[in-house]
């Protein structure tokens, strides 16, 4: 493939924080960036050369956008495949429709992973109260998840097995869901892989993740909790996923580490991932630069880590009523880096930014990231 060189124009579907950090990396490399989404003054639009504001099914606008860019990528997998296939007739879309179609639907995704010989949580496709009843009897405890369009624990319900399946199913109000057996995991971690157009593959070392209210809270690397052999297997599993789906770009595999030290896949996200934000400050090439390199057919960058790091998410919850977090107190820590996404309204549970702390050890980095986040709430901020 002839590389798409700096100076060319990269298209991004979606305009949130992942698009923003992609656009920053792309512009640093000398590319132009155009983002497309239904929203205005978005995190990505604020740093792009052009912000297209149209619904994804406005095919006239989609065609015009596609004709003006050299390659298109995306920041979230829940884009209608019809839009992606439309664009593919005019410009390459990386990752392509096969990867997206697989990642968009939990049952399709898990079935595909199992066909590749990779372990997932036990699951059943649920289309009725009766199927839910059978599934609960089989798993005892489980998590019911909408089959499509779920993220950050949205569209999920923990079930203990003694619920009234009829009531749960009618309250869930969907045609199709997946019931997963509850996994009693030791910990959760992710592997972020990068695959170029020529099949080159690299992966960052496993990143340990902790969640709060189903939303990622803190990520840390290196992850001493993940035995080396498990990490190597998880990286090979990530390679298998990307090779089988012929993914060009970045793909994150989220894992559970079971009590008997087996890595099993929770889900895949065919794009940079929240857990990989620490690569911006801690690694030679960050996940967003890798996304640019991969989709442009350039050689991939190094995934080597320069020093231990931890990332703490900043949700809207950190904002005091009518005021601002105490940015000065957190920034007074010289090894803390602040990333804000340009979102105007701080709502509870909304991802507004993150802090990355660098440390001499992973534990020191976690302690610094979390204490810096606490300092944000120590008052002193004004509007
Ligand atoms: P998901 O949106 O599927 O990534 O789920 C969000 C979080 O819910 C995960 O990161 C886990 O902490 C938890 N979770 C999801 N599925 C399961 C499962 N089958 N067993 C135990 N915990 C789960």
Coordinates of C-alpha atoms and ligand atoms in Angstrom, one line a residue:
X1 CA 0.0 0.0 0.0
X2 CA 1.3 3.5 -0.9
X3 CA 1.5 5.4 2.4
X4 CA -0.7 8.3 3.0
X5 CA 1.8 11.0 3.9
X6 CA 1.7 14.0 6.2
X7 CA -0.1 16.8 4.5
X8 CA -3.0 14.5 3.5
X9 CA -6.5 14.7 5.1
X10 CA -7.7 12.2 7.6
X11 CA -11.4 11.7 8.3
X12 CA -12.8 10.8 11.7
X13 CA -16.3 9.5 12.4
X14 CA -17.3 10.6 15.8
X15 CA -16.1 13.7 17.7
X16 CA -15.6 12.9 21.3
X17 CA -12.4 12.7 23.4
X18 CA -10.9 9.8 21.4
X19 CA -11.4 11.8 18.2
X20 CA -9.8 14.8 19.9
X21 CA -6.7 12.9 21.0
X22 CA -6.4 11.3 17.6
X23 CA -6.7 14.8 15.9
X24 CA -4.0 16.2 18.2
X25 CA -1.6 13.3 17.3
X26 CA -2.5 13.6 13.6
X27 CA -1.9 17.4 13.5
X28 CA 1.4 17.0 15.3
X29 CA 2.4 14.7 12.4
X30 CA 1.4 17.3 9.9
X31 CA -2.0 15.9 8.7
X32 CA -5.2 17.8 8.2
X33 CA -8.2 16.3 10.1
X34 CA -11.9 16.5 9.4
X35 CA -14.4 15.1 11.9
X36 CA -18.0 14.1 11.2
X37 CA -20.7 13.8 13.8
X38 CA -24.2 15.2 14.5
X39 CA -22.8 17.5 17.2
X40 CA -21.3 21.0 17.2
X41 CA -18.3 22.4 19.1
X42 CA -17.2 18.9 20.1
X43 CA -14.0 17.7 21.8
X44 CA -12.6 16.6 18.4
X45 CA -14.2 19.4 16.4
X46 CA -12.4 22.0 18.5
X47 CA -9.0 20.8 17.4
X48 CA -9.8 19.5 13.9
X49 CA -9.4 21.6 10.7
X50 CA -13.0 21.0 9.8
X51 CA -16.0 19.9 11.8
X52 CA -18.9 18.4 9.8
X53 CA -22.2 18.6 11.7
X54 CA -24.7 16.1 10.2
X55 CA -26.4 12.9 11.2
X56 CA -24.7 9.7 10.1
X57 CA -27.6 8.9 7.8
X58 CA -27.3 12.2 5.9
X59 CA -25.7 10.4 2.9
X60 CA -25.4 13.5 0.9
X61 CA -23.1 15.0 3.5
X62 CA -21.4 11.7 4.2
X63 CA -20.5 11.5 0.4
X64 CA -19.2 15.0 0.4
X65 CA -17.1 14.3 3.5
X66 CA -15.8 11.0 2.1
X67 CA -14.7 12.6 -1.2
X68 CA -12.6 15.2 0.6
X69 CA -10.5 12.9 2.8
X70 CA -7.7 10.3 2.0
X71 CA -8.7 7.7 4.7
X72 CA -11.4 7.5 7.3
X73 CA -11.2 6.1 10.8
X74 CA -13.6 6.1 13.8
X75 CA -13.6 6.6 17.5
X76 CA -16.6 4.4 18.4
X77 CA -17.9 1.1 17.0
X78 CA -21.6 1.9 17.1
X79 CA -21.7 3.6 13.8
X80 CA -24.3 2.3 11.4
X81 CA -22.5 -0.1 9.0
X82 CA -24.6 1.4 6.1
X83 CA -22.7 4.7 6.7
X84 CA -19.4 2.9 6.7
X85 CA -20.1 0.9 3.6
X86 CA -21.2 4.0 1.8
X87 CA -17.9 5.7 2.7
X88 CA -15.9 2.6 1.7
X89 CA -17.0 3.2 -1.9
X90 CA -15.1 6.5 -1.9
X91 CA -12.3 6.3 0.6
X92 CA -10.7 3.5 2.6
X93 CA -12.2 3.0 6.1
X94 CA -9.8 1.6 8.7
X95 CA -10.8 -0.5 10.6
X96 CA -13.3 -1.8 8.0
X97 CA -16.9 -3.1 8.1
X98 CA -16.0 -6.7 9.2
X99 CA -14.3 -5.5 12.4
X100 CA -17.1 -3.1 13.1
X101 CA -19.9 -5.5 12.4
X102 CA -18.3 -8.0 14.8
X103 CA -17.7 -5.5 17.6
X104 CA -21.1 -3.9 17.4
X105 CA -23.1 -6.9 18.7
X106 CA -22.1 -8.8 21.8
X107 CA -23.4 -12.2 20.7
X108 CA -21.8 -11.9 17.3
X109 CA -18.6 -10.8 18.9
X110 CA -18.4 -13.6 21.4
X111 CA -19.4 -16.2 18.8
X112 CA -16.6 -14.9 16.5
X113 CA -14.1 -15.0 19.4
X114 CA -15.0 -18.5 20.3
X115 CA -14.7 -19.6 16.7
X116 CA -11.1 -18.2 16.8
X117 CA -10.5 -20.5 19.8
X118 CA -10.4 -17.7 22.3
X119 CA -12.1 -17.9 25.8
X120 CA -14.9 -15.6 26.7
X121 CA -17.4 -15.5 29.6
X122 CA -20.1 -18.1 29.1
X123 CA -23.1 -16.5 27.4
X124 CA -26.4 -17.0 25.8
X125 CA -28.3 -14.9 23.3
X126 CA -31.7 -13.9 25.0
X127 CA -34.8 -13.0 23.0
X128 CA -37.5 -13.8 25.5
X129 CA -38.4 -14.2 29.1
X130 CA -38.3 -17.9 28.7
X131 CA -34.8 -17.9 27.3
X132 CA -33.7 -15.6 30.2
X133 CA -35.2 -18.1 32.7
X134 CA -33.3 -21.0 31.1
X135 CA -30.1 -18.9 31.0
X136 CA -30.4 -17.9 34.7
X137 CA -31.0 -21.5 35.7
X138 CA -27.9 -22.5 33.8
X139 CA -25.5 -19.7 35.1
X140 CA -27.1 -19.1 38.5
X141 CA -25.6 -15.6 38.6
X142 CA -25.2 -13.4 35.6
X143 CA -25.1 -10.0 33.9
X144 CA -27.8 -9.2 31.3
X145 CA -26.4 -6.8 28.7
X146 CA -28.1 -5.2 25.7
X147 CA -26.8 -6.9 22.5
X148 CA -25.8 -3.7 20.9
X149 CA -25.1 0.0 21.7
X150 CA -24.0 -0.6 25.3
X151 CA -20.9 1.1 26.9
X152 CA -19.5 1.9 30.3
X153 CA -22.0 -0.5 31.9
X154 CA -25.0 1.2 30.3
X155 CA -27.7 -1.3 29.3
X156 CA -26.5 -3.8 31.9
X157 CA -28.1 -5.5 34.9
X158 CA -26.6 -7.8 37.4
X159 CA -28.8 -10.8 38.2
X160 CA -28.5 -13.2 41.1
X161 CA -30.6 -15.9 39.7
X162 CA -33.7 -15.6 41.9
X163 CA -35.3 -12.8 40.0
X164 CA -38.6 -13.0 38.1
X165 CA -37.4 -13.5 34.6
X166 CA -40.7 -12.2 33.1
X167 CA -40.4 -9.0 35.0
X168 CA -36.7 -8.5 34.3
X169 CA -37.2 -9.1 30.6
X170 CA -40.1 -6.7 30.3
X171 CA -38.3 -4.0 32.3
X172 CA -35.2 -4.4 30.2
X173 CA -37.3 -3.4 27.1
X174 CA -35.1 -4.7 24.3
X175 CA -35.6 -7.4 21.6
X176 CA -32.2 -8.9 22.0
X177 CA -29.8 -9.2 24.9
X178 CA -26.9 -11.4 26.0
X179 CA -26.8 -13.1 29.4
X180 CA -23.3 -13.7 30.6
X181 CA -22.4 -15.9 33.4
X182 CA -20.9 -13.9 36.3
X183 CA -17.1 -14.2 36.3
X184 CA -15.5 -14.1 39.7
X185 CA -12.3 -12.5 38.4
X186 CA -9.0 -11.6 40.2
X187 CA -8.7 -8.4 38.2
X188 CA -9.3 -6.8 34.9
X189 CA -6.7 -5.8 32.4
X190 CA -6.5 -4.7 28.8
X191 CA -4.2 -5.2 25.9
X192 CA -4.0 -2.5 23.2
X193 CA -2.9 -3.9 19.8
X194 CA -1.9 -2.0 16.7
X195 CA -1.9 -3.6 13.2
X196 CA -0.7 -2.0 10.0
X197 CA -2.0 -2.4 6.5
X198 CA 0.9 -4.8 5.8
X199 CA -0.1 -7.0 8.8
X200 CA 2.6 -5.7 11.1
X201 CA 1.5 -6.1 14.7
X202 CA 2.6 -4.6 18.0
X203 CA 0.9 -4.5 21.4
X204 CA 1.5 -2.5 24.6
X205 CA 2.2 -4.5 27.7
X206 CA -1.0 -5.3 29.7
X207 CA -2.6 -2.4 31.5
X208 CA -4.4 -3.1 34.9
X209 CA -7.8 -1.5 35.2
X210 CA -10.1 -0.8 38.1
X211 CA -13.7 0.3 37.6
X212 CA -16.1 2.3 39.7
X213 CA -19.8 2.1 38.9
X214 CA -18.9 0.1 35.8
X215 CA -16.9 3.0 34.4
X216 CA -13.1 2.8 34.2
X217 CA -11.6 4.6 37.2
X218 CA -7.8 4.0 37.3
X219 CA -5.4 2.3 34.8
X220 CA -1.8 1.4 35.6
X221 CA 1.2 0.1 33.7
X222 CA 3.3 -2.0 34.3
X223 CA 0.8 -4.4 35.7
X224 CA 2.7 -6.6 38.2
X225 CA -0.6 -8.5 39.0
X226 CA -0.5 -10.0 35.5
X227 CA 2.0 -12.9 35.4
X228 CA 4.3 -12.6 32.4
X229 CA 3.1 -15.8 30.7
X230 CA -0.5 -14.6 31.0
X231 CA 0.4 -11.2 29.5
X232 CA 2.1 -13.0 26.6
X233 CA -0.9 -15.1 26.0
X234 CA -3.2 -12.1 26.1
X235 CA -1.0 -10.4 23.5
X236 CA -1.2 -13.4 21.3
X237 CA -5.0 -13.5 21.7
X238 CA -5.1 -9.8 20.7
X239 CA -3.0 -10.6 17.6
X240 CA -5.4 -13.4 16.7
X241 CA -8.4 -11.1 16.9
X242 CA -6.8 -8.4 14.8
X243 CA -5.5 -10.9 12.2
X244 CA -8.8 -12.8 11.9
X245 CA -10.8 -9.6 11.6
X246 CA -8.1 -8.1 9.3
X247 CA -8.2 -5.0 11.5
X248 CA -6.1 -2.1 10.4
X249 CA -5.7 0.4 13.2
X250 CA -5.9 0.1 17.0
X251 CA -7.9 -2.5 18.9
X252 CA -8.3 -3.0 22.6
X253 CA -9.1 -6.3 24.1
X254 CA -10.5 -6.2 27.7
X255 CA -9.7 -9.2 29.8
X256 CA -10.8 -10.8 33.0
X257 CA -8.1 -12.7 34.9
X258 CA -9.8 -15.6 36.5
X259 CA -9.1 -17.0 39.9
X260 CA -7.0 -19.8 38.3
X261 CA -5.0 -17.3 36.3
X262 CA -6.7 -17.7 32.9
X263 CA -7.2 -14.7 30.7
X264 CA -10.7 -14.6 29.2
X265 CA -12.0 -11.9 27.0
X266 CA -14.7 -9.5 28.2
X267 CA -15.0 -7.5 25.1
X268 CA -13.2 -5.8 22.2
X269 CA -13.1 -2.2 21.1
X270 CA -11.8 -1.6 17.6
X271 CA -10.2 1.8 18.5
X272 CA -8.0 3.5 21.0
X273 CA -9.3 2.9 24.5
X274 CA -9.6 4.8 27.8
X275 CA -7.1 2.5 29.5
X276 CA -4.5 3.4 26.9
X277 CA -4.5 7.1 27.6
X278 CA -1.5 6.7 29.8
X279 CA 0.5 5.9 26.6
X280 CA 0.4 9.6 25.7
X281 CA 2.7 10.5 28.6
X282 CA 4.5 7.2 29.4
X283 CA 5.3 5.5 26.0
X284 CA 7.5 6.2 23.1
X285 CA 4.5 6.3 20.7
X286 CA 1.0 6.7 22.1
X287 CA -2.1 4.8 21.0
X288 CA -3.4 7.8 18.9
X289 CA -0.1 8.2 17.1
X290 CA -0.2 4.5 16.3
X291 CA -3.8 4.9 15.0
X292 CA -2.5 7.6 12.6
X293 CA 0.5 5.5 11.5
X294 CA -1.6 2.3 11.0
X295 CA -4.4 3.8 9.0
X296 CA -1.9 5.8 6.8
X297 CA 0.2 2.7 6.0
X298 CA 3.3 4.1 7.8
X299 CA 5.7 2.0 9.9
X300 CA 4.3 1.5 13.4
X301 CA 5.9 3.3 16.3
X302 CA 7.6 1.8 19.4
X303 CA 5.3 0.5 22.1
X304 CA 8.1 0.7 24.7
X305 CA 7.2 2.3 28.0
X306 CA 9.5 5.1 29.3
X307 CA 8.4 5.0 32.9
X308 CA 5.7 3.6 35.2
X309 CA 2.4 5.5 34.9
X310 CA -1.1 5.6 36.2
X311 CA -4.2 7.3 34.7
X312 CA -7.2 8.5 36.8
X313 CA -10.3 9.4 35.0
X314 CA -12.0 12.8 35.7
X315 CA -15.7 12.4 35.6
X316 CA -18.1 15.3 36.0
X317 CA -18.5 14.2 39.6
X318 CA -15.1 16.0 40.4
X319 CA -16.6 19.4 39.6
X320 CA -18.0 21.2 42.7
X321 CA -21.4 22.7 42.5
X322 CA -21.2 25.9 40.5
X323 CA -17.4 25.9 40.5
X324 CA -14.2 24.4 39.0
X325 CA -11.9 21.7 40.3
X326 CA -8.7 23.0 41.9
X327 CA -6.5 22.6 38.8
X328 CA -3.7 24.5 40.4
X329 CA -3.3 22.1 43.3
X330 CA -3.1 19.1 41.0
X331 CA -0.7 20.8 38.6
X332 CA 1.6 21.7 41.5
X333 CA 2.6 18.0 41.3
X334 CA 5.3 18.2 38.6
X335 CA 4.9 14.5 37.5
X336 CA 1.1 14.9 37.0
X337 CA -0.2 15.6 33.5
X338 CA -3.7 17.1 33.0
X339 CA -5.8 16.2 29.9
X340 CA -9.2 18.0 29.5
X341 CA -11.5 17.2 26.7
X342 CA -13.1 20.7 26.1
X343 CA -16.6 19.6 27.3
X344 CA -18.6 22.5 28.6
X345 CA -21.1 20.8 30.9
X346 CA -19.8 18.6 33.7
X347 CA -22.4 16.0 34.4
X348 CA -22.2 13.1 36.9
X349 CA -20.6 10.1 35.2
X350 CA -19.5 12.1 32.1
X351 CA -15.8 11.7 31.1
X352 CA -14.4 15.2 31.2
X353 CA -10.7 14.5 31.2
X354 CA -8.0 12.4 32.9
X355 CA -4.8 12.8 34.9
X356 CA -1.7 10.8 34.2
X357 CA 0.9 10.5 36.9
X358 CA 4.4 9.3 36.3
X359 CA 6.3 7.5 39.1
X360 CA 9.3 5.5 40.0
X361 CA 7.1 2.4 40.4
X362 CA 3.5 1.5 39.4
X363 CA 2.4 1.8 43.0
X364 CA 3.9 5.3 43.3
X365 CA 2.2 6.4 40.1
X366 CA -1.2 5.1 41.3
X367 CA -0.8 6.9 44.6
X368 CA 0.1 10.2 42.9
X369 CA -2.7 10.0 40.3
X370 CA -5.3 9.3 42.9
X371 CA -4.0 11.9 45.4
X372 CA -3.8 14.5 42.6
X373 CA -7.4 13.8 41.8
X374 CA -8.4 14.2 45.4
X375 CA -6.6 17.6 45.4
X376 CA -8.9 18.7 42.6
X377 CA -11.7 18.5 45.1
X378 CA -9.9 20.3 47.9
X379 CA -11.6 23.5 47.0
X380 CA -10.0 26.7 45.8
X381 CA -11.6 26.6 42.3
X382 CA -13.8 29.3 41.0
X383 CA -15.8 29.9 37.9
Ligands
LIG1 P1 -18.7 -4.1 29.9 O1 -19.4 -2.9 29.5 O2 -19.2 -5.4 29.3 O3 -17.2 -3.9 29.7 O4 -18.9 -4.2 31.5 C1 -18.5 -3.2 32.4 C2 -17.9 -3.8 33.7 O5 -18.9 -4.7 34.3 C3 -16.7 -4.7 33.4 O6 -15.5 -4.0 33.3 C4 -16.7 -5.6 34.7 O7 -16.2 -4.9 35.8 C5 -18.2 -5.8 34.9 N1 -18.6 -7.1 34.2 C6 -19.1 -7.1 32.9 N2 -19.3 -8.4 32.5 C7 -19.1 -9.2 33.6 C8 -19.2 -10.6 33.9 N3 -19.6 -11.5 32.9 N4 -18.8 -11.0 35.1 C9 -18.4 -10.2 36.0 N5 -18.3 -8.8 35.9 C10 -18.6 -8.3 34.7

